[in-house]
mmCIF file with all atom_site columns, C-alpha atoms in Angstrom:
data_model
loop_
_atom_site.group_PDB
_atom_site.id
_atom_site.type_symbol
_atom_site.label_atom_id
_atom_site.label_alt_id
_atom_site.label_comp_id
_atom_site.label_asym_id
_atom_site.label_entity_id
_atom_site.label_seq_id
_atom_site.pdbx_PDB_ins_code
_atom_site.Cartn_x
_atom_site.Cartn_y
_atom_site.Cartn_z
_atom_site.occupancy
_atom_site.B_iso_or_equiv
_atom_site.pdbx_formal_charge
_atom_site.auth_seq_id
_atom_site.auth_comp_id
_atom_site.auth_asym_id
_atom_site.auth_atom_id
_atom_site.pdbx_PDB_model_num
ATOM 1   C CA . MET A 1 1   ? 8.242   12.197  -13.104 1.00 87.00 ? 8   MET A CA 1
ATOM 2   C CA . THR A 1 2   ? 7.598   13.636  -9.792  1.00 90.00 ? 9   THR A CA 1
ATOM 3   C CA . THR A 1 3   ? 5.214   12.299  -7.441  1.00 91.00 ? 10  THR A CA 1
ATOM 4   C CA . TYR A 1 4   ? 2.572   14.935  -7.732  1.00 94.00 ? 11  TYR A CA 1
ATOM 5   C CA . GLU A 1 5   ? 2.693   13.972  -11.414 1.00 93.00 ? 12  GLU A CA 1
ATOM 6   C CA . ARG A 1 6   ? 2.270   10.273  -10.737 1.00 92.00 ? 13  ARG A CA 1
ATOM 7   C CA . ILE A 1 7   ? -1.176  11.150  -7.998  1.00 93.00 ? 14  ILE A CA 1
ATOM 8   C CA . LYS A 1 8   ? -1.725  13.367  -10.777 1.00 94.00 ? 15  LYS A CA 1
ATOM 9   C CA . GLU A 1 9   ? -1.775  10.715  -13.682 1.00 92.00 ? 16  GLU A CA 1
ATOM 10  C CA . LEU A 1 10  ? -3.686  8.150   -11.604 1.00 91.00 ? 17  LEU A CA 1
ATOM 11  C CA . CYS A 1 11  ? -6.334  10.611  -10.452 1.00 92.00 ? 18  CYS A CA 1
ATOM 12  C CA . GLU A 1 12  ? -7.069  11.381  -14.372 1.00 92.00 ? 19  GLU A CA 1
ATOM 13  C CA . LYS A 1 13  ? -7.121  7.821   -15.260 1.00 90.00 ? 20  LYS A CA 1
ATOM 14  C CA . GLU A 1 14  ? -9.681  7.366   -12.634 1.00 88.00 ? 21  GLU A CA 1
ATOM 15  C CA . GLY A 1 15  ? -11.552 10.223  -14.140 1.00 90.00 ? 22  GLY A CA 1
ATOM 16  C CA . PHE A 1 16  ? -11.229 13.146  -11.524 1.00 91.00 ? 23  PHE A CA 1
ATOM 17  C CA . ASN A 1 17  ? -8.678  16.188  -10.842 1.00 93.00 ? 24  ASN A CA 1
ATOM 18  C CA . ILE A 1 18  ? -5.712  15.695  -8.253  1.00 94.00 ? 25  ILE A CA 1
ATOM 19  C CA . SER A 1 19  ? -7.566  19.270  -6.654  1.00 92.00 ? 26  SER A CA 1
ATOM 20  C CA . ASN A 1 20  ? -10.451 16.739  -5.839  1.00 91.00 ? 27  ASN A CA 1
ATOM 21  C CA . ILE A 1 21  ? -8.155  14.130  -4.222  1.00 93.00 ? 28  ILE A CA 1
ATOM 22  C CA . GLY A 1 22  ? -9.441  14.684  -0.716  1.00 90.00 ? 29  GLY A CA 1
ATOM 23  C CA . THR A 1 23  ? -13.078 14.479  -1.200  1.00 89.00 ? 30  THR A CA 1
ATOM 24  C CA . VAL A 1 24  ? -12.877 11.487  -3.803  1.00 89.00 ? 31  VAL A CA 1
ATOM 25  C CA . ILE A 1 25  ? -10.560 9.088   -1.451  1.00 88.00 ? 32  ILE A CA 1
ATOM 26  C CA . PRO A 1 26  ? -12.534 8.086   1.525   1.00 86.00 ? 33  PRO A CA 1
ATOM 27  C CA . GLY A 1 27  ? -11.147 8.911   4.609   1.00 86.00 ? 34  GLY A CA 1
ATOM 28  C CA . LEU A 1 28  ? -8.407  11.158  3.175   1.00 89.00 ? 35  LEU A CA 1
ATOM 29  C CA . SER A 1 29  ? -8.348  14.787  4.369   1.00 89.00 ? 36  SER A CA 1
ATOM 30  C CA . VAL A 1 30  ? -5.966  16.922  1.621   1.00 91.00 ? 37  VAL A CA 1
ATOM 31  C CA . LYS A 1 31  ? -6.651  20.466  0.858   1.00 90.00 ? 38  LYS A CA 1
ATOM 32  C CA . LYS A 1 32  ? -5.980  22.017  -2.308  1.00 89.00 ? 39  LYS A CA 1
ATOM 33  C CA . ALA A 1 33  ? -3.487  24.077  -0.581  1.00 91.00 ? 40  ALA A CA 1
ATOM 34  C CA . SER A 1 34  ? -1.933  20.670  0.071   1.00 92.00 ? 41  SER A CA 1
ATOM 35  C CA . VAL A 1 35  ? -2.124  19.758  -3.410  1.00 93.00 ? 42  VAL A CA 1
ATOM 36  C CA . THR A 1 36  ? -0.244  23.096  -4.478  1.00 93.00 ? 43  THR A CA 1
ATOM 37  C CA . GLY A 1 37  ? 2.315   22.153  -2.158  1.00 94.00 ? 44  GLY A CA 1
ATOM 38  C CA . TRP A 1 38  ? 2.899   19.231  -3.963  1.00 94.00 ? 45  TRP A CA 1
ATOM 39  C CA . LYS A 1 39  ? 2.995   20.466  -7.166  1.00 94.00 ? 46  LYS A CA 1
ATOM 40  C CA . ASN A 1 40  ? 5.978   22.690  -6.179  1.00 94.00 ? 47  ASN A CA 1
ATOM 41  C CA . GLY A 1 41  ? 7.845   19.897  -4.870  1.00 90.00 ? 48  GLY A CA 1
ATOM 42  C CA . SER A 1 42  ? 6.710   19.218  -1.268  1.00 91.00 ? 49  SER A CA 1
ATOM 43  C CA . LYS A 1 43  ? 5.872   15.073  -0.608  1.00 90.00 ? 50  LYS A CA 1
ATOM 44  C CA . PRO A 1 44  ? 2.738   14.542  0.867   1.00 90.00 ? 51  PRO A CA 1
ATOM 45  C CA . ARG A 1 45  ? 3.031   13.091  4.775   1.00 90.00 ? 52  ARG A CA 1
ATOM 46  C CA . PRO A 1 46  ? 3.610   8.927   5.071   1.00 89.00 ? 53  PRO A CA 1
ATOM 47  C CA . GLU A 1 47  ? -0.057  8.269   6.269   1.00 90.00 ? 54  GLU A CA 1
ATOM 48  C CA . LYS A 1 48  ? -1.930  10.287  3.084   1.00 91.00 ? 55  LYS A CA 1
ATOM 49  C CA . LEU A 1 49  ? 0.626   8.528   0.465   1.00 90.00 ? 56  LEU A CA 1
ATOM 50  C CA . LYS A 1 50  ? -0.450  5.275   2.149   1.00 89.00 ? 57  LYS A CA 1
ATOM 51  C CA . ALA A 1 51  ? -4.037  6.258   1.716   1.00 90.00 ? 58  ALA A CA 1
ATOM 52  C CA . ILE A 1 52  ? -3.217  7.051   -1.534  1.00 91.00 ? 59  ILE A CA 1
ATOM 53  C CA . ALA A 1 53  ? -1.317  4.146   -2.592  1.00 87.00 ? 60  ALA A CA 1
ATOM 54  C CA . GLU A 1 54  ? -4.085  1.881   -1.091  1.00 87.00 ? 61  GLU A CA 1
ATOM 55  C CA . TYR A 1 55  ? -6.796  3.165   -2.802  1.00 87.00 ? 62  TYR A CA 1
ATOM 56  C CA . PHE A 1 56  ? -4.913  3.565   -6.322  1.00 86.00 ? 63  PHE A CA 1
ATOM 57  C CA . GLY A 1 57  ? -3.746  -0.242  -5.308  1.00 84.00 ? 64  GLY A CA 1
ATOM 58  C CA . VAL A 1 58  ? 0.344   0.816   -6.277  1.00 86.00 ? 65  VAL A CA 1
ATOM 59  C CA . THR A 1 59  ? 3.089   0.747   -3.599  1.00 85.00 ? 66  THR A CA 1
ATOM 60  C CA . VAL A 1 60  ? 4.139   3.935   -1.510  1.00 87.00 ? 67  VAL A CA 1
ATOM 61  C CA . GLU A 1 61  ? 7.438   3.127   -3.483  1.00 86.00 ? 68  GLU A CA 1
ATOM 62  C CA . TYR A 1 62  ? 6.182   3.497   -6.797  1.00 87.00 ? 69  TYR A CA 1
ATOM 63  C CA . LEU A 1 63  ? 4.252   6.886   -6.000  1.00 89.00 ? 70  LEU A CA 1
ATOM 64  C CA . LEU A 1 64  ? 7.755   8.436   -4.708  1.00 87.00 ? 71  LEU A CA 1
ATOM 65  C CA . SER A 1 65  ? 10.009  7.054   -7.315  1.00 84.00 ? 72  SER A CA 1
ATOM 66  C CA . GLY A 1 66  ? 8.266   5.462   -10.286 1.00 78.00 ? 73  GLY A CA 1
ATOM 67  C CA . GLU A 1 67  ? 9.893   2.069   -8.980  1.00 72.00 ? 74  GLU A CA 1
ATOM 68  C CA . ASP A 1 68  ? 7.445   -0.458  -7.857  1.00 61.00 ? 75  ASP A CA 1
ATOM 69  C CA . GLU A 1 69  ? 8.929   -3.258  -5.363  1.00 51.00 ? 76  GLU A CA 1
ATOM 70  C CA . SER A 1 70  ? 6.380   -5.943  -6.208  1.00 49.00 ? 77  SER A CA 1
ATOM 71  C CA . VAL A 1 71  ? 8.356   -6.673  -9.496  1.00 44.00 ? 78  VAL A CA 1
ATOM 72  C CA . HIS A 1 72  ? 11.195  -7.745  -7.014  1.00 41.00 ? 79  HIS A CA 1
ATOM 73  C CA . ILE A 1 73  ? 8.554   -10.522 -4.925  1.00 40.00 ? 80  ILE A CA 1
ATOM 74  C CA . GLN A 1 74  ? 9.597   -13.285 -6.864  1.00 39.00 ? 81  GLN A CA 1
ATOM 75  C CA . SER A 1 75  ? 13.511  -13.221 -5.942  1.00 41.00 ? 82  SER A CA 1
ATOM 76  C CA . VAL A 1 76  ? 12.600  -13.717 -2.118  1.00 44.00 ? 83  VAL A CA 1
ATOM 77  C CA . GLN A 1 77  ? 12.570  -17.377 -2.353  1.00 43.00 ? 84  GLN A CA 1
ATOM 78  C CA . ASP A 1 78  ? 10.351  -17.518 -5.092  1.00 47.00 ? 85  ASP A CA 1
ATOM 79  C CA . ASN A 1 79  ? 7.695   -16.842 -2.661  1.00 46.00 ? 86  ASN A CA 1
ATOM 80  C CA . HIS A 1 80  ? 6.064   -20.319 -2.817  1.00 49.00 ? 87  HIS A CA 1
ATOM 81  C CA . GLY A 1 81  ? 3.351   -18.598 -4.786  1.00 49.00 ? 88  GLY A CA 1
ATOM 82  C CA . ILE A 1 82  ? 2.130   -17.063 -1.310  1.00 48.00 ? 89  ILE A CA 1
ATOM 83  C CA . ILE A 1 83  ? 1.460   -13.719 -3.102  1.00 47.00 ? 90  ILE A CA 1
ATOM 84  C CA . GLY A 1 84  ? -0.035  -13.939 -6.436  1.00 44.00 ? 91  GLY A CA 1
ATOM 85  C CA . HIS A 1 85  ? -1.192  -10.175 -6.932  1.00 40.00 ? 92  HIS A CA 1
ATOM 86  C CA . THR A 1 86  ? 0.394   -7.739  -4.041  1.00 42.00 ? 93  THR A CA 1
ATOM 87  C CA . HIS A 1 87  ? -2.164  -5.173  -4.369  1.00 42.00 ? 94  HIS A CA 1
ATOM 88  C CA . ALA A 1 88  ? -5.394  -7.369  -4.133  1.00 41.00 ? 95  ALA A CA 1
ATOM 89  C CA . PRO A 1 89  ? -7.733  -5.840  -1.970  1.00 42.00 ? 96  PRO A CA 1
ATOM 90  C CA . VAL A 1 90  ? -8.472  -7.939  1.168   1.00 43.00 ? 97  VAL A CA 1
ATOM 91  C CA . THR A 1 91  ? -11.676 -7.084  3.427   1.00 48.00 ? 98  THR A CA 1
ATOM 92  C CA . ILE A 1 92  ? -11.424 -8.578  6.902   1.00 53.00 ? 99  ILE A CA 1
ATOM 93  C CA . ILE A 1 93  ? -14.504 -8.757  9.216   1.00 53.00 ? 100 ILE A CA 1
ATOM 94  C CA . ASN A 1 94  ? -14.298 -8.165  12.818  1.00 46.00 ? 101 ASN A CA 1
ATOM 95  C CA . GLY A 1 95  ? -17.361 -9.079  14.069  1.00 49.00 ? 102 GLY A CA 1
ATOM 96  C CA . SER A 1 96  ? -20.061 -11.594 14.340  1.00 46.00 ? 103 SER A CA 1
ATOM 97  C CA . GLU A 1 97  ? -18.962 -14.130 12.015  1.00 51.00 ? 104 GLU A CA 1
ATOM 98  C CA . ARG A 1 98  ? -15.293 -13.976 13.726  1.00 54.00 ? 105 ARG A CA 1
ATOM 99  C CA . LYS A 1 99  ? -13.483 -11.602 16.215  1.00 60.00 ? 106 LYS A CA 1
ATOM 100 C CA . LEU A 1 100 ? -9.827  -11.728 15.966  1.00 63.00 ? 107 LEU A CA 1
ATOM 101 C CA . SER A 1 101 ? -7.116  -12.191 19.040  1.00 70.00 ? 108 SER A CA 1
ATOM 102 C CA . GLU A 1 102 ? -5.255  -9.528  20.067  1.00 74.00 ? 109 GLU A CA 1
ATOM 103 C CA . GLN A 1 103 ? -2.015  -11.551 18.822  1.00 78.00 ? 110 GLN A CA 1
ATOM 104 C CA . ALA A 1 104 ? -3.695  -11.299 15.402  1.00 75.00 ? 111 ALA A CA 1
ATOM 105 C CA . VAL A 1 105 ? -4.387  -7.863  14.877  1.00 74.00 ? 112 VAL A CA 1
ATOM 106 C CA . GLU A 1 106 ? -0.849  -6.934  16.155  1.00 78.00 ? 113 GLU A CA 1
ATOM 107 C CA . LEU A 1 107 ? 0.101   -9.191  13.520  1.00 83.00 ? 114 LEU A CA 1
ATOM 108 C CA . LEU A 1 108 ? -1.295  -7.646  10.783  1.00 82.00 ? 115 LEU A CA 1
ATOM 109 C CA . SER A 1 109 ? -0.559  -4.374  12.154  1.00 81.00 ? 116 SER A CA 1
ATOM 110 C CA . ILE A 1 110 ? 3.060   -5.427  11.663  1.00 85.00 ? 117 ILE A CA 1
ATOM 111 C CA . PHE A 1 111 ? 2.862   -6.599  8.478   1.00 85.00 ? 118 PHE A CA 1
ATOM 112 C CA . GLU A 1 112 ? 0.915   -4.102  6.935   1.00 84.00 ? 119 GLU A CA 1
ATOM 113 C CA . SER A 1 113 ? 3.864   -1.733  8.289   1.00 86.00 ? 120 SER A CA 1
ATOM 114 C CA . LEU A 1 114 ? 6.216   -3.616  6.081   1.00 82.00 ? 121 LEU A CA 1
ATOM 115 C CA . SER A 1 115 ? 7.628   -2.684  2.493   1.00 82.00 ? 122 SER A CA 1
ATOM 116 C CA . VAL A 1 116 ? 5.855   -4.777  0.207   1.00 80.00 ? 123 VAL A CA 1
ATOM 117 C CA . VAL A 1 117 ? 9.339   -6.983  0.040   1.00 80.00 ? 124 VAL A CA 1
ATOM 118 C CA . ASN A 1 118 ? 9.819   -7.560  3.533   1.00 81.00 ? 125 ASN A CA 1
ATOM 119 C CA . GLN A 1 119 ? 5.832   -8.477  3.839   1.00 84.00 ? 126 GLN A CA 1
ATOM 120 C CA . ALA A 1 120 ? 7.122   -11.299 1.227   1.00 82.00 ? 127 ALA A CA 1
ATOM 121 C CA . LYS A 1 121 ? 10.047  -12.563 3.374   1.00 83.00 ? 128 LYS A CA 1
ATOM 122 C CA . LEU A 1 122 ? 7.617   -12.528 6.429   1.00 86.00 ? 129 LEU A CA 1
ATOM 123 C CA . LEU A 1 123 ? 4.713   -14.949 4.595   1.00 85.00 ? 130 LEU A CA 1
ATOM 124 C CA . VAL A 1 124 ? 7.480   -17.141 3.385   1.00 83.00 ? 131 VAL A CA 1
ATOM 125 C CA . TYR A 1 125 ? 9.047   -17.443 6.987   1.00 85.00 ? 132 TYR A CA 1
ATOM 126 C CA . ALA A 1 126 ? 5.356   -18.456 7.912   1.00 84.00 ? 133 ALA A CA 1
ATOM 127 C CA . GLU A 1 127 ? 4.740   -21.020 5.524   1.00 84.00 ? 134 GLU A CA 1
ATOM 128 C CA . GLU A 1 128 ? 8.328   -22.356 6.216   1.00 84.00 ? 135 GLU A CA 1
ATOM 129 C CA . LEU A 1 129 ? 6.802   -22.464 10.558  1.00 85.00 ? 136 LEU A CA 1
ATOM 130 C CA . LYS A 1 130 ? 3.783   -24.008 9.491   1.00 83.00 ? 137 LYS A CA 1
ATOM 131 C CA . GLU A 1 131 ? 5.118   -26.712 7.618   1.00 82.00 ? 138 GLU A CA 1
ATOM 132 C CA . ASN A 1 132 ? 8.091   -27.465 10.558  1.00 79.00 ? 139 ASN A CA 1
ATOM 133 C CA . ILE A 1 133 ? 4.435   -28.193 13.168  1.00 73.00 ? 140 ILE A CA 1
#
């Protein structure tokens, strides 16, 4: 199955046609010509893959290869139960309730750039650091 076919299948499960993906997924700008390119074998740009993966709750790795790194999470030092569901959506309110420090924002940025396996490793390491305080 190709990347295009996986994205198409996810769209159909959500009840819309892949040609409308740019209007359905918030913040994603995709022209129908780009979708045709995907159908003909080109790959979506990394930022588009990330937005599509986040919308559908899958990994970029799944979209590209059909494999999901989250199945390997338990092998990362058993992850100490840190990651229950790797694709659970999280909303952070950065406003009147709590202002994130620059360091926290930077850490979140780094964390989000990592693969799922490396995110698990980082969380395990952070837990170990916390225990050694």
